[in-house]
XYZ file of C-alpha atoms in Angstrom:
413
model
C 48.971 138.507 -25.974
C 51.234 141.275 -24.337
C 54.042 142.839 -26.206
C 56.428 142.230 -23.523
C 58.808 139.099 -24.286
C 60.403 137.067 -21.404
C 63.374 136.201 -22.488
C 64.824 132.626 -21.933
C 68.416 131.731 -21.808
C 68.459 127.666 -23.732
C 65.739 125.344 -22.555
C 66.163 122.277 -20.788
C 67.138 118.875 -22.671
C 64.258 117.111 -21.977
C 61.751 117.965 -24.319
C 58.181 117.525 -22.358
C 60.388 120.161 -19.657
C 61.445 122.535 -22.037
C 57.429 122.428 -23.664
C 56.150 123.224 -20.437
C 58.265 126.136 -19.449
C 57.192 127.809 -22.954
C 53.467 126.978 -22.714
C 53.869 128.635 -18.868
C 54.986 131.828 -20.619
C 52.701 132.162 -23.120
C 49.995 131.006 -20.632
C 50.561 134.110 -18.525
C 50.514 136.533 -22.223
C 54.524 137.216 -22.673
C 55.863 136.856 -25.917
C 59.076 134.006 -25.899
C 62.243 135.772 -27.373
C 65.216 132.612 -26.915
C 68.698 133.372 -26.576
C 70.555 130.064 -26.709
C 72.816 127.331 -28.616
C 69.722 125.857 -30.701
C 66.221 126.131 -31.486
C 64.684 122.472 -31.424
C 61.910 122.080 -33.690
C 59.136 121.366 -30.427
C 60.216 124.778 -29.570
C 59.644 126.260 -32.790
C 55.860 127.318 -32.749
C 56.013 128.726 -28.923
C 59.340 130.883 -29.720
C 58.201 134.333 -31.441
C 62.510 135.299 -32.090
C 65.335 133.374 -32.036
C 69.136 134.427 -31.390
C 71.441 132.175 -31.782
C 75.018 132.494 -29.359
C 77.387 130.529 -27.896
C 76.050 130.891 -24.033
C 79.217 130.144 -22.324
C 80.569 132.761 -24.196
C 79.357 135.480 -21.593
C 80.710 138.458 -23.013
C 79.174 137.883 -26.519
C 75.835 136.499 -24.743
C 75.464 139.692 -22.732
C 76.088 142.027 -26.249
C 73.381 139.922 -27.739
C 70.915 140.593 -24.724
C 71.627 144.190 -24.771
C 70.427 144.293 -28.823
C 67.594 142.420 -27.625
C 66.448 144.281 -25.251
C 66.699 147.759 -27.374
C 64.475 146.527 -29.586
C 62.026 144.537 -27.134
C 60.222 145.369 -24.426
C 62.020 142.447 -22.253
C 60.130 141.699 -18.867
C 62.478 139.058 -17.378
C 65.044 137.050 -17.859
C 64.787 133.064 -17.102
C 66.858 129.800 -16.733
C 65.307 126.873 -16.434
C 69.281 124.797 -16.297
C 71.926 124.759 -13.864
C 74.407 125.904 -16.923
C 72.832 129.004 -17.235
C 72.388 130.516 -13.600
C 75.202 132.522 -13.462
C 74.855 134.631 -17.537
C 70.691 135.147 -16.165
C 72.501 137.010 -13.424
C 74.567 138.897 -15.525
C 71.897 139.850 -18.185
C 69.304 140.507 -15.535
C 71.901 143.322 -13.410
C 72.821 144.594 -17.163
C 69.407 145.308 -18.028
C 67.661 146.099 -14.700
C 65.538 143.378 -14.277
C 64.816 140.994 -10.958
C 67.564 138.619 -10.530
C 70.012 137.467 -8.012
C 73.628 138.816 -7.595
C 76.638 137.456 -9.496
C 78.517 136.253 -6.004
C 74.765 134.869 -5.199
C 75.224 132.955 -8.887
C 78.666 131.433 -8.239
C 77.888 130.338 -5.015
C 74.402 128.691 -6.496
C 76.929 127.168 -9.763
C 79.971 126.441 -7.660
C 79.568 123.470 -5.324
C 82.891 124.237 -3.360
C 82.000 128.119 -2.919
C 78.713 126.996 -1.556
C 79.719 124.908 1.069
C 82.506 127.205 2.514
C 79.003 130.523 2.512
C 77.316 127.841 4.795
C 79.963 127.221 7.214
C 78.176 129.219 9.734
C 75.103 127.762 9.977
C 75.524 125.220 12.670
C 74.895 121.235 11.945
C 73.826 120.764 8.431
C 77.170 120.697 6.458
C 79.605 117.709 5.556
C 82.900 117.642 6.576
C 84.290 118.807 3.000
C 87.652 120.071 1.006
C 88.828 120.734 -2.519
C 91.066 118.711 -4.242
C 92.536 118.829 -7.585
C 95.073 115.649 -7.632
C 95.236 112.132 -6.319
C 97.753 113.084 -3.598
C 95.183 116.286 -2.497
C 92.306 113.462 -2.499
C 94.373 111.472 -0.160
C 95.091 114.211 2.334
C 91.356 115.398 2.443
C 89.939 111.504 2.820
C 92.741 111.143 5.865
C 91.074 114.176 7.726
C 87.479 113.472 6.504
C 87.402 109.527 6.734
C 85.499 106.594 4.929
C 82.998 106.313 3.524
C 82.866 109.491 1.392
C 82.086 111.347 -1.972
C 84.140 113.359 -4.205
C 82.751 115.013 -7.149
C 83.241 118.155 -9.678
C 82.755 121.706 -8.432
C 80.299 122.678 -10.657
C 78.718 119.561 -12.696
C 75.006 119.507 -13.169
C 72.870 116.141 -13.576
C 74.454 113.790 -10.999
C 77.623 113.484 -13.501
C 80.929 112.493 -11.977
C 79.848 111.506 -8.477
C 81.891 108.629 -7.211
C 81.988 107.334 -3.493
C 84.822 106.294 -1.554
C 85.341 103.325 0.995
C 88.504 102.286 1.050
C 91.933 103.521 -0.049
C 91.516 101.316 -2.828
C 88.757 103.353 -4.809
C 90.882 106.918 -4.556
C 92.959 105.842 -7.567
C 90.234 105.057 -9.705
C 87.576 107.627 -8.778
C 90.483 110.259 -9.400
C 91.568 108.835 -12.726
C 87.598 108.888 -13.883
C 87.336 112.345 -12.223
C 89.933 113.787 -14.556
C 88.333 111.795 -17.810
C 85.105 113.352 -16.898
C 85.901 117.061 -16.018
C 86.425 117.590 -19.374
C 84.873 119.905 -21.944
C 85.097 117.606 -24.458
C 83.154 115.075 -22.115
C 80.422 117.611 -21.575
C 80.272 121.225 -22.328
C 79.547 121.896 -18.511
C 83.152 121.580 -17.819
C 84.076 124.836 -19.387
C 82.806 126.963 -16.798
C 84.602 125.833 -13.348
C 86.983 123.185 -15.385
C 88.550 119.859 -13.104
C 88.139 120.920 -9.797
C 86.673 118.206 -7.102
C 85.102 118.478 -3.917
C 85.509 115.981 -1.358
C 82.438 115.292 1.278
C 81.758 112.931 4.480
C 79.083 110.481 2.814
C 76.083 111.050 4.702
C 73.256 108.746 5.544
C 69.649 109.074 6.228
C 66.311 109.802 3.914
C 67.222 111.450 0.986
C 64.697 114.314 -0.001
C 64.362 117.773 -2.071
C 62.691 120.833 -1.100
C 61.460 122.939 -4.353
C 60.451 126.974 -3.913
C 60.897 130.240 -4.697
C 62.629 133.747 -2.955
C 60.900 136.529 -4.592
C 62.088 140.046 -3.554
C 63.656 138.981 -0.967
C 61.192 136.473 0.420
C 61.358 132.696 0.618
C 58.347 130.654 -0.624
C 58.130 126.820 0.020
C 56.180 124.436 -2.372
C 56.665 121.529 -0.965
C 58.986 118.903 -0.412
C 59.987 115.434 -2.162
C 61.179 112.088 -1.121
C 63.316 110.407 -3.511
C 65.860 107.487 -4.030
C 69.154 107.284 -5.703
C 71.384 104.696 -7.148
C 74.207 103.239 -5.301
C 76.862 104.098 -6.538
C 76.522 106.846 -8.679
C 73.408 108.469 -7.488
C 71.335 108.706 -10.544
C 67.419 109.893 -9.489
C 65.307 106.530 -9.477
C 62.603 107.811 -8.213
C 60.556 110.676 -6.586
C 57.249 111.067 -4.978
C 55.844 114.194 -3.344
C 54.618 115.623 -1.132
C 57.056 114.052 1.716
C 55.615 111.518 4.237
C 58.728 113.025 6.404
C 57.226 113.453 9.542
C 55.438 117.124 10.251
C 58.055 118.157 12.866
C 61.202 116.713 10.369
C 59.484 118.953 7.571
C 59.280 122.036 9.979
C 63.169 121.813 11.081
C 64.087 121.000 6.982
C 61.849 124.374 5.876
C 63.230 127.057 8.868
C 67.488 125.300 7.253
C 66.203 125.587 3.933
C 65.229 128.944 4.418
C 68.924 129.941 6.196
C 70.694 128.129 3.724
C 69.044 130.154 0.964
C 69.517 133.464 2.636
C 72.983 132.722 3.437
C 74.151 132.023 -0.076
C 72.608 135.221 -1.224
C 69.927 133.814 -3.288
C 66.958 136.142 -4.624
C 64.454 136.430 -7.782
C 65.118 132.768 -8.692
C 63.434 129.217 -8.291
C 65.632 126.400 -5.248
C 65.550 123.200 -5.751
C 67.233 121.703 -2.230
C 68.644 118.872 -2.068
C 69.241 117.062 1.456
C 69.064 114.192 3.484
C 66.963 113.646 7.095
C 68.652 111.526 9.286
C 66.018 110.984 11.606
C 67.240 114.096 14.131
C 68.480 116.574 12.154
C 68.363 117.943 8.209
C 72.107 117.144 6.108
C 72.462 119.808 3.581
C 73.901 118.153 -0.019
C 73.519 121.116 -2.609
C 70.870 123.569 -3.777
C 69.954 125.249 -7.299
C 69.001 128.272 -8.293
C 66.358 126.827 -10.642
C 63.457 124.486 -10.826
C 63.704 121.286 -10.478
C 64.074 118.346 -12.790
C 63.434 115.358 -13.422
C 59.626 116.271 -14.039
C 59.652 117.567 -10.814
C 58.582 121.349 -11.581
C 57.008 121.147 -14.682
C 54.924 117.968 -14.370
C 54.533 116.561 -10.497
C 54.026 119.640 -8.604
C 50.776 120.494 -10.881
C 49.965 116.900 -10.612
C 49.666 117.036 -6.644
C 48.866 120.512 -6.095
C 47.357 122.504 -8.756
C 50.487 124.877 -8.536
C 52.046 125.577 -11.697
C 55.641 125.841 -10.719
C 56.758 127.090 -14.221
C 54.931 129.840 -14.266
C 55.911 130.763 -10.991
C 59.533 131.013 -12.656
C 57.716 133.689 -15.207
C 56.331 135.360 -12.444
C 59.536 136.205 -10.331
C 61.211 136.387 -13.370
C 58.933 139.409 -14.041
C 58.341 140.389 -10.611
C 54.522 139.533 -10.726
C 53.394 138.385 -7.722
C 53.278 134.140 -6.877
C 50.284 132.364 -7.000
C 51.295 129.179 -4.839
C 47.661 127.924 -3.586
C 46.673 124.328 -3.976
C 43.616 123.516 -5.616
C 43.705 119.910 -4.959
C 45.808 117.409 -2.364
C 46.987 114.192 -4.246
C 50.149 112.343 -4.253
C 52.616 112.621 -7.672
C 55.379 110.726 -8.296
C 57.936 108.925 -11.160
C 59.942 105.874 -11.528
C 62.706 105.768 -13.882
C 63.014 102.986 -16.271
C 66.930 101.661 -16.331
C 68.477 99.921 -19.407
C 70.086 97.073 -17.332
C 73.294 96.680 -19.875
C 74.934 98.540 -22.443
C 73.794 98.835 -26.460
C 71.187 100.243 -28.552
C 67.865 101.264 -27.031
C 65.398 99.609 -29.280
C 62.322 100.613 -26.957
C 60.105 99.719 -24.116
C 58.310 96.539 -23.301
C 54.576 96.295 -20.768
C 53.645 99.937 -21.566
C 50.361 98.846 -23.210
C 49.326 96.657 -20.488
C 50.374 98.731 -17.504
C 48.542 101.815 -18.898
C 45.187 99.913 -18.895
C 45.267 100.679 -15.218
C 43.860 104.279 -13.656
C 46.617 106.259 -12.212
C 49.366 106.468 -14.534
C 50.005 109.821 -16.476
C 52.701 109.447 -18.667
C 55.374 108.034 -19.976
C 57.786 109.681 -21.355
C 60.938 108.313 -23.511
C 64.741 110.084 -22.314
C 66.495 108.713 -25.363
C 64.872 107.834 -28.689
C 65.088 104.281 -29.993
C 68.319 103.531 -31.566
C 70.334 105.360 -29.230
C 73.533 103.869 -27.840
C 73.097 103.059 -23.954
C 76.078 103.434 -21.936
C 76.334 103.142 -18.101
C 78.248 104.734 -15.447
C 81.215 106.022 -15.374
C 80.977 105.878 -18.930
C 78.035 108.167 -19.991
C 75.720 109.555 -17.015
C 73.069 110.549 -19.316
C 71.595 107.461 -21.156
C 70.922 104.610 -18.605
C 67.941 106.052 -17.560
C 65.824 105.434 -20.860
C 62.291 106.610 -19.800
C 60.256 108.097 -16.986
C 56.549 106.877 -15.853
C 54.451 109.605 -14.004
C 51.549 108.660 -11.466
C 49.524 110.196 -9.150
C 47.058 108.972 -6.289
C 44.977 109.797 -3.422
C 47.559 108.572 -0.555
C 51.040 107.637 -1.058
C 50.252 103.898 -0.345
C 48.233 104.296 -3.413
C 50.853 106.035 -5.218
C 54.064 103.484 -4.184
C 51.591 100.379 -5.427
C 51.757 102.289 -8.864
C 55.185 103.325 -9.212
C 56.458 99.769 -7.560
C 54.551 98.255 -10.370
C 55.799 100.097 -13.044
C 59.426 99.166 -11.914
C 58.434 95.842 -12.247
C 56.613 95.681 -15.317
C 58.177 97.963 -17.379
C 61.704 96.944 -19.504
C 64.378 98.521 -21.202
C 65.097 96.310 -24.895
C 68.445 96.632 -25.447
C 70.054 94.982 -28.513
């Protein structure tokens, strides 16, 4: 192993994803020095130094990085969470090493400040406005019209989105709004606080494109089809690569790669997120980070051969990309749902539905005995476990993941 340390800002919350982004690292021969809130125990083994800090406390997170780096010899700096794009920024420009600009971060972090950096790019943008109040909410809906979708500025994981179709929900969606966009609700909330942004709901096949821009150029993976939940657009599923067809997946690659430059973005993993409409590519939002939702760290591989983690290292550390396939399969997951609120107490028809070919994992999002709450309540337990599959064809693939919706159940006492 090298003695130069990559150093990673937290880890995601998903423990298989955070795994997987530490293996990459010590795959490709860095040391792992983590700068974050906590050290979980999985993390423990694969982490050579540990420095515990308040993150969103920036100024004592960037005083911390500084010590580090005098006494290691720090390669890169990663994030692998939305939370975390903008202090990477910071601690890469403080100590010289490849990473995008702080404007580049906010707009990346800062749904509102992205939208209004795209405004001249012709055709792929929402009718949109800030709002901070009911009466605000009102004025933007008259000019923007029903239906609609208001949601926080800068929340992360599909928390606090609410859509609008009548005057009737504006109320409500506003007095959950300000429950949410809380720090006490989520820690998130501390960095751009209750501010909302109001968009023209838009229609069509929903999809995300996943890459890179390293020094300046823009990589594509590939992209993934994937289906929400009406109404608060939790991830059900994805599958990848897209069936889109080839000349939709041309036009959605040459706006990606606009959008990107426009907002400034360098040194950092995208994760795009858009909708096709069967002329024309709707822009949503875009990350400066992988991709969740074992997106990055487990599908990609499955399909392709890439390992998209370590391609985070790699522009991280400004080594070059290594983004050929070695194989051409389809990869995809289905989210299992707890259908009411209570305590998780596990999952029924595992056993029998892994006794067919095809199916990779399953992985558990909340432990047994955790308390289940649905939307608007809690955005972050419904969704109780995740079953990965892969196939030859996506026929093949939706048979798999169509069955596991069916056969596998959320107990819920």
């Amino acid at each position: 192993m090298s003695s130069r340390s990559v150093l990673f800002v937290n880890l995601r919350r998903i423990k298989r994803e955070g795994f997987e982004s530490l293996v990459a690292a010590r795959r490709l021969g860095y040391r792992v020095v983590l700068l974050g809130r906590a050290l979980p125990e999985f993390a423990q083994p694969l982490v050579d130094e540990f420095h515990q800090v308040d993150t969103y406390d920036t100024e004592l997170a960037l005083k911390t990085a500084r010590e580090i780096a005098a006494a290691n010899d720090i390669a890169g700096v990663v994030n692998f969470t939305e939370i975390d794009v903008q202090l990477v920024a910071a601690i890469a420009a403080e100590l010289g090493l490849p990473g995008m600009s702080q404007e580049a971060a906010v707009r990346a972090r800062n749904k509102l400040a992205m939208k209004e950096a795209l405004t001249g790019i012709d055709g792929v943008l929402p009718k949109f406005a800030r709002v901070g109040d009911l009466d605000e909410l009102r004025a933007a809906v008259a000019g923007i019209g029903f239906p609609c979708v208001v949601k926080p500025t800068g929340a992360s994981g599909s928390k606090g989105i609410f859509e609008l179709h009548s005057e009737a929900d504006l109320e409500p969606a506003m007095a959950e709004l300000r429950r949410i966009a809380d720090p006490s609700f989520d820690a998130v909330f501390r960095q751009f606080g209750a501010e909302f942004i109001v968009e023209e709901y838009l229609t069509g096949e929903e999809l995300s494109v996943e890459g890179f821009v390293a020094a300046g150029t823009v990589h594509h993976v590939l992209l993934t089809d994937k289906v929400t939940t009406v109404p608060f657009h939790l991830e059900v599923s994805h599958r990848l690569p897209s069936v889109l067809p080839a000349t939709a997946q041309e036009q959605i690659r040459a706006r990606t790669e606009e959008i990107v430059r426009a907002l400034g973005f360098d040194n950092c993993a995208f994760h795009l997120e858009a909708k096709w409409d069967g002329e024309r590519m709707r822009f949503i939002e875009v990350a400066a980070r992988p991709a969740g939702d074992y997106i990055a760290s487990h599908l990609v591989k499955a399909a392709t051969g890439i390992d998209f983690f370590a391609g985070v290292i790699r522009v991280a550390t400004g080594e070059p990309l290594e983004l050929t396939p070695d194989r051409d399969l389809h990869a995809g997951l289905r989210f299992v749902f707890a259908e009411s609120a209570g305590t998780f107490e596990g999952l029924d028809g595992v056993t029998e539905l892994f006794e067919e070919p095809g199916y990779d994992h399953v992985f558990t999002e909340v432990p047994p005995g955790t308390q289940v709450a649905l939307p608007p309540a809690n955005f972050g337990t419904q969704r109780v476990a995740a079953v990965c599959a892969r196939a030859s064809d996506r026929a093949g693939l939706d048979a798999l993941l169509d069955t596991a919706g069916k056969s596998i159940r959320a107990r819920i006492g």
